[in-house]
Amino acid sequence: MAILVIAEHDEGALKSGTLNAITAATQLGADVTVLVASDASSAVAAEAAKVAGVTRVLAADAPHYGRPTAENMAALVLSIAGNYSHLLAPATNFGKNFMPRVAAKLDVAQISEISAVVSADTFVRPIYAGNALATVQSKDPIKVITVRSTAFDPAGAGGSAQVEPLAAVADTGQSSVTGRNLTKSERPELAAARIIVSGGRGMGNGENFKLLEALADKLGAAVGASRAAVDAGFVPNDYQVGQTGKVVAPELYVAVGISGAIQHLAGMKDSKVIVAINKDAEAPIFQVADYGLVADLFQAVPELTSELG
């Protein structure tokens, strides 16, 4: 079996979700190809070639891959899809954008957000906001799969794959990316952070998130938020952790002023250690927390930050 992993990158380095997808791919077979599409792919392709388990890297260069659209990415993948039994991408905004189009064009059912590989045609994936796990078997000739990154360890270094050029597919012209509004931060990227400090509606307003930022700075952590906090306008969308935000599994997750709605728990309950601070002793977050503190966050968080020195 030949497996294709479509790489997510930031025009200079592989994103962590790609490494998790490569780990899932190696559990399917030993013939793993990574596809890098960019307007200057050499650096990313060279990095992908050094990942353990990768046997070949295909590099497609064209101006329209600098800001790729779902139409252009799908067209590129479809141009070589017939050579592979499995097509994998991380279950991030990147993978969710074009993989359903690939599946539809191939007339197969996409298998979304797998969390385990049972065999070449059988996978485990979460359903009902992560409250149940379904084991699904696909009889489709080509399996189109997105990989939940928190369920697989990132692939390490040690590979020595060959990098081969791949002919770009012409720009479909159906849509184009006219701009990006990205939040810049010196803190770790939320999806890859080892420690995350998140705030919820209990923070009261966006100004109070400075309390969490001070704590995060002491811990070297990323700052996240519940959907309620994002919807209230306290923080930008890219802070959101949950079923409709980012799914994370850091070593330490500190939930401050978060009640623990099912949608939020679906995005963080796989964290190694969960600490909850909430003045409501009946808050659902305490049911999944390893350590819980029933206290006023406006008193507890500054005290915790101070103790960390």
Short mmCIF file of C-alpha atoms in Angstrom, two decimals:
data_model
loop_
_atom_site.label_atom_id
_atom_site.label_comp_id
_atom_site.label_asym_id
_atom_site.label_seq_id
_atom_site.Cartn_x
_atom_site.Cartn_y
_atom_site.Cartn_z
CA MET A 1 0.00 0.00 0.00
CA ALA A 2 1.15 3.51 -0.82
CA ILE A 3 0.09 6.29 1.53
CA LEU A 4 0.06 10.02 0.74
CA VAL A 5 0.25 12.68 3.46
CA ILE A 6 -0.55 16.23 2.36
CA ALA A 7 1.71 18.54 4.35
CA GLU A 8 0.51 21.63 6.18
CA HIS A 9 3.21 24.26 6.53
CA ASP A 10 3.75 27.98 7.01
CA GLU A 11 5.97 28.64 3.99
CA GLY A 12 9.12 27.75 5.89
CA ALA A 13 8.47 24.89 8.28
CA LEU A 14 6.14 21.94 8.66
CA LYS A 15 3.20 22.44 11.02
CA SER A 16 3.05 20.01 13.93
CA GLY A 17 -0.17 18.41 12.68
CA THR A 18 1.70 17.09 9.64
CA LEU A 19 4.07 15.16 11.90
CA ASN A 20 1.11 13.57 13.70
CA ALA A 21 -0.44 12.62 10.37
CA ILE A 22 2.83 11.01 9.29
CA THR A 23 2.79 8.87 12.45
CA ALA A 24 -0.72 7.69 11.57
CA ALA A 25 0.44 6.97 8.01
CA THR A 26 3.34 4.80 9.19
CA GLN A 27 0.84 2.64 11.08
CA LEU A 28 -0.83 1.89 7.76
CA GLY A 29 2.25 0.92 5.81
CA ALA A 30 5.92 1.52 5.10
CA ASP A 31 5.51 3.39 1.79
CA VAL A 32 4.74 6.95 2.94
CA THR A 33 4.92 9.90 0.54
CA VAL A 34 4.58 13.51 1.68
CA LEU A 35 3.18 16.11 -0.71
CA VAL A 36 4.39 19.70 -0.24
CA ALA A 37 2.60 22.37 -2.28
CA SER A 38 4.02 25.89 -2.14
CA ASP A 39 5.33 28.78 -4.20
CA ALA A 40 8.78 28.00 -2.77
CA SER A 41 8.73 24.46 -1.45
CA SER A 42 12.43 23.62 -1.18
CA ALA A 43 12.91 24.34 2.55
CA VAL A 44 9.72 22.58 3.65
CA ALA A 45 10.35 19.63 1.33
CA ALA A 46 13.87 19.23 2.71
CA GLU A 47 12.48 19.23 6.25
CA ALA A 48 9.83 16.65 5.34
CA ALA A 49 12.51 14.40 3.80
CA LYS A 50 14.23 14.18 7.20
CA VAL A 51 11.13 12.96 9.05
CA ALA A 52 11.32 9.34 10.18
CA GLY A 53 9.06 7.02 8.21
CA VAL A 54 8.88 9.17 5.06
CA THR A 55 10.09 7.36 1.95
CA ARG A 56 9.47 10.06 -0.68
CA VAL A 57 8.63 13.75 -0.86
CA LEU A 58 6.80 15.34 -3.79
CA ALA A 59 7.31 19.09 -4.18
CA ALA A 60 4.86 21.08 -6.29
CA ASP A 61 5.82 24.71 -6.91
CA ALA A 62 3.48 27.33 -8.36
CA PRO A 63 2.43 30.87 -7.41
CA HIS A 64 -1.15 29.76 -6.64
CA TYR A 65 0.13 27.36 -3.96
CA GLY A 66 1.55 30.28 -1.98
CA ARG A 67 -1.96 30.99 -0.72
CA PRO A 68 -3.68 27.74 -1.65
CA THR A 69 -7.43 27.46 -2.07
CA ALA A 70 -9.50 24.33 -1.53
CA GLU A 71 -10.06 24.07 -5.29
CA ASN A 72 -6.37 24.19 -6.18
CA MET A 73 -5.25 21.85 -3.40
CA ALA A 74 -7.93 19.33 -4.28
CA ALA A 75 -7.01 19.45 -7.97
CA LEU A 76 -3.36 18.77 -7.15
CA VAL A 77 -4.16 15.85 -4.86
CA LEU A 78 -6.58 14.38 -7.38
CA SER A 79 -3.90 14.48 -10.08
CA ILE A 80 -1.97 11.77 -8.23
CA ALA A 81 -4.67 10.19 -6.02
CA GLY A 82 -4.88 7.08 -8.17
CA ASN A 83 -1.35 6.09 -7.14
CA TYR A 84 -2.29 5.76 -3.46
CA SER A 85 -4.55 3.63 -1.29
CA HIS A 86 -4.79 6.22 1.49
CA LEU A 87 -4.81 10.04 1.43
CA LEU A 88 -4.15 11.68 4.81
CA ALA A 89 -4.13 15.27 6.06
CA PRO A 90 -4.23 16.78 9.54
CA ALA A 91 -7.72 17.54 10.85
CA THR A 92 -6.96 21.25 11.06
CA ASN A 93 -8.51 24.14 9.15
CA PHE A 94 -6.04 23.26 6.39
CA GLY A 95 -7.17 19.65 6.00
CA LYS A 96 -10.84 20.38 6.63
CA ASN A 97 -10.79 22.94 3.82
CA PHE A 98 -9.96 20.69 0.87
CA MET A 99 -10.16 17.01 1.90
CA PRO A 100 -13.99 16.83 1.69
CA ARG A 101 -13.70 18.13 -1.90
CA VAL A 102 -11.16 15.38 -2.67
CA ALA A 103 -13.49 12.74 -1.22
CA ALA A 104 -16.47 14.05 -3.16
CA LYS A 105 -14.53 14.10 -6.45
CA LEU A 106 -13.39 10.51 -5.84
CA ASP A 107 -16.95 9.53 -4.84
CA VAL A 108 -15.81 8.05 -1.53
CA ALA A 109 -16.79 8.68 2.08
CA GLN A 110 -14.28 10.76 4.04
CA ILE A 111 -13.18 9.29 7.39
CA SER A 112 -12.82 12.32 9.62
CA GLU A 113 -10.58 12.94 12.62
CA ILE A 114 -9.35 9.41 13.21
CA SER A 115 -7.86 8.81 16.65
CA ALA A 116 -6.52 5.28 16.08
CA VAL A 117 -5.61 2.93 13.25
CA VAL A 118 -6.98 -0.60 13.71
CA SER A 119 -6.04 -1.92 10.27
CA ALA A 120 -5.66 -0.69 6.71
CA ASP A 121 -9.44 -0.31 6.33
CA THR A 122 -10.61 0.12 9.94
CA PHE A 123 -10.26 3.22 12.10
CA VAL A 124 -11.45 4.71 15.38
CA ARG A 125 -12.93 8.21 15.39
CA PRO A 126 -14.76 10.29 18.01
CA ILE A 127 -18.48 11.01 17.67
CA TYR A 128 -21.02 12.96 19.73
CA ALA A 129 -18.51 15.69 20.59
CA GLY A 130 -15.99 13.11 21.73
CA ASN A 131 -18.34 11.39 24.18
CA ALA A 132 -18.22 8.14 22.22
CA LEU A 133 -15.78 6.41 19.91
CA ALA A 134 -16.88 4.72 16.69
CA THR A 135 -14.91 1.98 14.96
CA VAL A 136 -15.53 2.37 11.24
CA GLN A 137 -14.55 0.19 8.30
CA SER A 138 -14.22 1.54 4.78
CA LYS A 139 -14.55 -0.52 1.61
CA ASP A 140 -13.68 2.42 -0.64
CA PRO A 141 -10.73 1.80 -2.97
CA ILE A 142 -9.08 5.03 -1.80
CA LYS A 143 -9.39 6.06 1.83
CA VAL A 144 -9.62 9.83 2.37
CA ILE A 145 -8.70 10.51 6.00
CA THR A 146 -8.16 13.45 8.32
CA VAL A 147 -6.10 12.80 11.43
CA ARG A 148 -6.82 14.16 14.90
CA SER A 149 -3.35 15.35 15.82
CA THR A 150 -3.77 14.97 19.58
CA ALA A 151 -4.28 11.21 19.18
CA PHE A 152 -0.87 10.49 17.59
CA ASP A 153 2.65 11.33 18.70
CA PRO A 154 4.55 13.56 16.27
CA ALA A 155 6.99 11.73 13.98
CA GLY A 156 10.60 12.39 14.85
CA ALA A 157 13.69 13.03 12.78
CA GLY A 158 15.86 10.38 11.18
CA GLY A 159 14.52 10.08 7.65
CA SER A 160 16.47 10.42 4.41
CA ALA A 161 13.80 10.48 1.72
CA GLN A 162 14.33 11.71 -1.81
CA VAL A 163 12.68 14.95 -2.90
CA GLU A 164 11.09 14.79 -6.35
CA PRO A 165 9.41 17.60 -8.30
CA LEU A 166 5.72 17.26 -9.07
CA ALA A 167 4.09 19.13 -11.92
CA ALA A 168 1.67 21.74 -10.67
CA VAL A 169 -1.94 21.68 -11.80
CA ALA A 170 -3.14 24.88 -13.48
CA ASP A 171 -4.87 27.43 -11.31
CA THR A 172 -8.60 26.68 -11.37
CA GLY A 173 -9.37 30.38 -11.01
CA GLN A 174 -12.55 29.56 -9.08
CA SER A 175 -11.50 31.50 -5.98
CA SER A 176 -8.50 33.27 -4.52
CA VAL A 177 -7.18 34.31 -1.13
CA THR A 178 -7.13 38.10 -1.03
CA GLY A 179 -5.69 38.50 2.45
CA ARG A 180 -5.04 36.97 5.83
CA ASN A 181 -5.69 38.47 9.23
CA LEU A 182 -3.38 36.54 11.54
CA THR A 183 -2.80 37.14 15.24
CA LYS A 184 0.89 37.49 16.00
CA SER A 185 2.16 36.32 19.36
CA GLU A 186 5.47 35.49 20.99
CA ARG A 187 3.75 32.73 22.93
CA PRO A 188 3.67 29.11 21.68
CA GLU A 189 1.17 28.16 19.00
CA LEU A 190 -2.02 26.96 20.68
CA ALA A 191 -2.31 23.64 18.86
CA ALA A 192 1.29 22.65 19.65
CA ALA A 193 1.76 24.18 23.13
CA ARG A 194 2.90 22.01 26.05
CA ILE A 195 1.02 24.23 28.50
CA ILE A 196 -2.21 26.17 27.89
CA VAL A 197 -3.99 28.66 30.13
CA SER A 198 -7.59 29.19 28.99
CA GLY A 199 -10.28 31.59 30.11
CA GLY A 200 -14.04 31.47 29.84
CA ARG A 201 -17.08 33.66 30.30
CA GLY A 202 -16.13 34.02 33.95
CA MET A 203 -13.28 36.33 32.94
CA GLY A 204 -15.91 39.05 32.56
CA ASN A 205 -14.25 40.97 29.71
CA GLY A 206 -11.25 40.95 27.40
CA GLU A 207 -9.26 43.29 29.61
CA ASN A 208 -9.24 40.68 32.38
CA PHE A 209 -7.44 38.22 30.08
CA LYS A 210 -4.29 40.13 31.05
CA LEU A 211 -4.43 38.12 34.29
CA LEU A 212 -4.15 34.92 32.25
CA GLU A 213 -1.44 36.37 30.03
CA ALA A 214 0.68 37.14 33.10
CA LEU A 215 0.21 33.57 34.33
CA ALA A 216 0.94 32.18 30.87
CA ASP A 217 4.17 34.20 30.68
CA LYS A 218 5.35 32.63 33.95
CA LEU A 219 4.55 29.14 32.66
CA GLY A 220 5.74 29.63 29.08
CA ALA A 221 2.20 28.78 28.03
CA ALA A 222 -0.18 29.58 25.21
CA VAL A 223 -3.45 31.40 25.97
CA GLY A 224 -6.76 29.87 24.94
CA ALA A 225 -10.44 30.52 25.51
CA SER A 226 -13.84 28.88 25.52
CA ARG A 227 -16.35 29.57 22.77
CA ALA A 228 -18.39 31.66 25.20
CA ALA A 229 -15.44 33.98 25.73
CA VAL A 230 -14.79 34.23 21.99
CA ASP A 231 -18.46 34.83 21.15
CA ALA A 232 -18.56 37.55 23.80
CA GLY A 233 -15.69 39.30 22.00
CA PHE A 234 -13.19 38.93 24.84
CA VAL A 235 -10.49 37.44 22.56
CA PRO A 236 -10.04 36.60 18.84
CA ASN A 237 -11.35 33.42 17.18
CA ASP A 238 -7.94 31.76 17.01
CA TYR A 239 -7.91 31.48 20.82
CA GLN A 240 -10.89 29.13 20.78
CA VAL A 241 -10.47 25.62 22.18
CA GLY A 242 -13.29 23.15 21.65
CA GLN A 243 -15.30 21.14 19.19
CA THR A 244 -15.64 24.12 16.85
CA GLY A 245 -12.19 25.51 17.70
CA LYS A 246 -8.82 23.89 18.18
CA VAL A 247 -8.50 20.39 19.66
CA VAL A 248 -5.55 20.33 22.04
CA ALA A 249 -3.85 17.83 24.34
CA PRO A 250 -1.08 19.66 26.21
CA GLU A 251 0.82 18.33 29.18
CA LEU A 252 -0.94 20.92 31.38
CA TYR A 253 -4.27 22.65 30.74
CA VAL A 254 -5.37 25.36 33.16
CA ALA A 255 -9.08 26.24 32.80
CA VAL A 256 -9.99 29.53 34.46
CA GLY A 257 -13.58 30.70 34.72
CA ILE A 258 -14.69 27.94 32.33
CA SER A 259 -17.85 26.05 33.28
CA GLY A 260 -17.05 23.05 31.10
CA ALA A 261 -19.66 22.91 28.35
CA ILE A 262 -19.55 19.67 26.37
CA GLN A 263 -18.25 21.48 23.27
CA HIS A 264 -15.26 22.81 25.21
CA LEU A 265 -14.51 19.48 26.91
CA ALA A 266 -14.40 17.82 23.48
CA GLY A 267 -11.43 20.01 22.59
CA MET A 268 -9.28 19.60 25.71
CA LYS A 269 -10.21 16.56 27.77
CA ASP A 270 -7.27 14.55 26.40
CA SER A 271 -4.85 16.93 28.16
CA LYS A 272 -2.41 15.06 30.41
CA VAL A 273 -3.16 17.18 33.51
CA ILE A 274 -6.19 19.48 33.84
CA VAL A 275 -6.40 22.21 36.48
CA ALA A 276 -9.70 24.05 36.95
CA ILE A 277 -10.34 27.31 38.81
CA ASN A 278 -14.00 28.24 39.18
CA LYS A 279 -16.12 29.71 41.97
CA ASP A 280 -18.99 27.34 41.12
CA ALA A 281 -18.33 24.04 42.88
CA GLU A 282 -20.92 22.33 40.63
CA ALA A 283 -19.27 23.39 37.35
CA PRO A 284 -18.94 20.41 34.95
CA ILE A 285 -15.25 21.23 34.40
CA PHE A 286 -14.47 19.69 37.80
CA GLN A 287 -15.66 16.30 36.55
CA VAL A 288 -12.69 16.06 34.18
CA ALA A 289 -10.16 18.08 36.19
CA ASP A 290 -7.25 16.37 37.91
CA TYR A 291 -6.98 19.33 40.29
CA GLY A 292 -9.80 21.72 41.08
CA LEU A 293 -9.85 24.97 43.02
CA VAL A 294 -13.20 26.46 44.04
CA ALA A 295 -12.27 30.13 44.34
CA ASP A 296 -12.71 33.60 42.90
CA LEU A 297 -10.40 33.65 39.88
CA PHE A 298 -9.66 37.35 40.36
CA GLN A 299 -8.03 36.47 43.66
CA ALA A 300 -6.65 33.01 42.87
CA VAL A 301 -4.95 33.75 39.55
CA PRO A 302 -2.85 36.73 40.78
CA GLU A 303 -1.86 34.72 43.85
CA LEU A 304 -0.83 31.76 41.68
CA THR A 305 1.13 34.03 39.36
CA SER A 306 2.89 35.59 42.35
CA GLU A 307 3.78 32.19 43.81
CA LEU A 308 5.40 31.18 40.54
CA GLY A 309 7.88 34.00 41.12
#
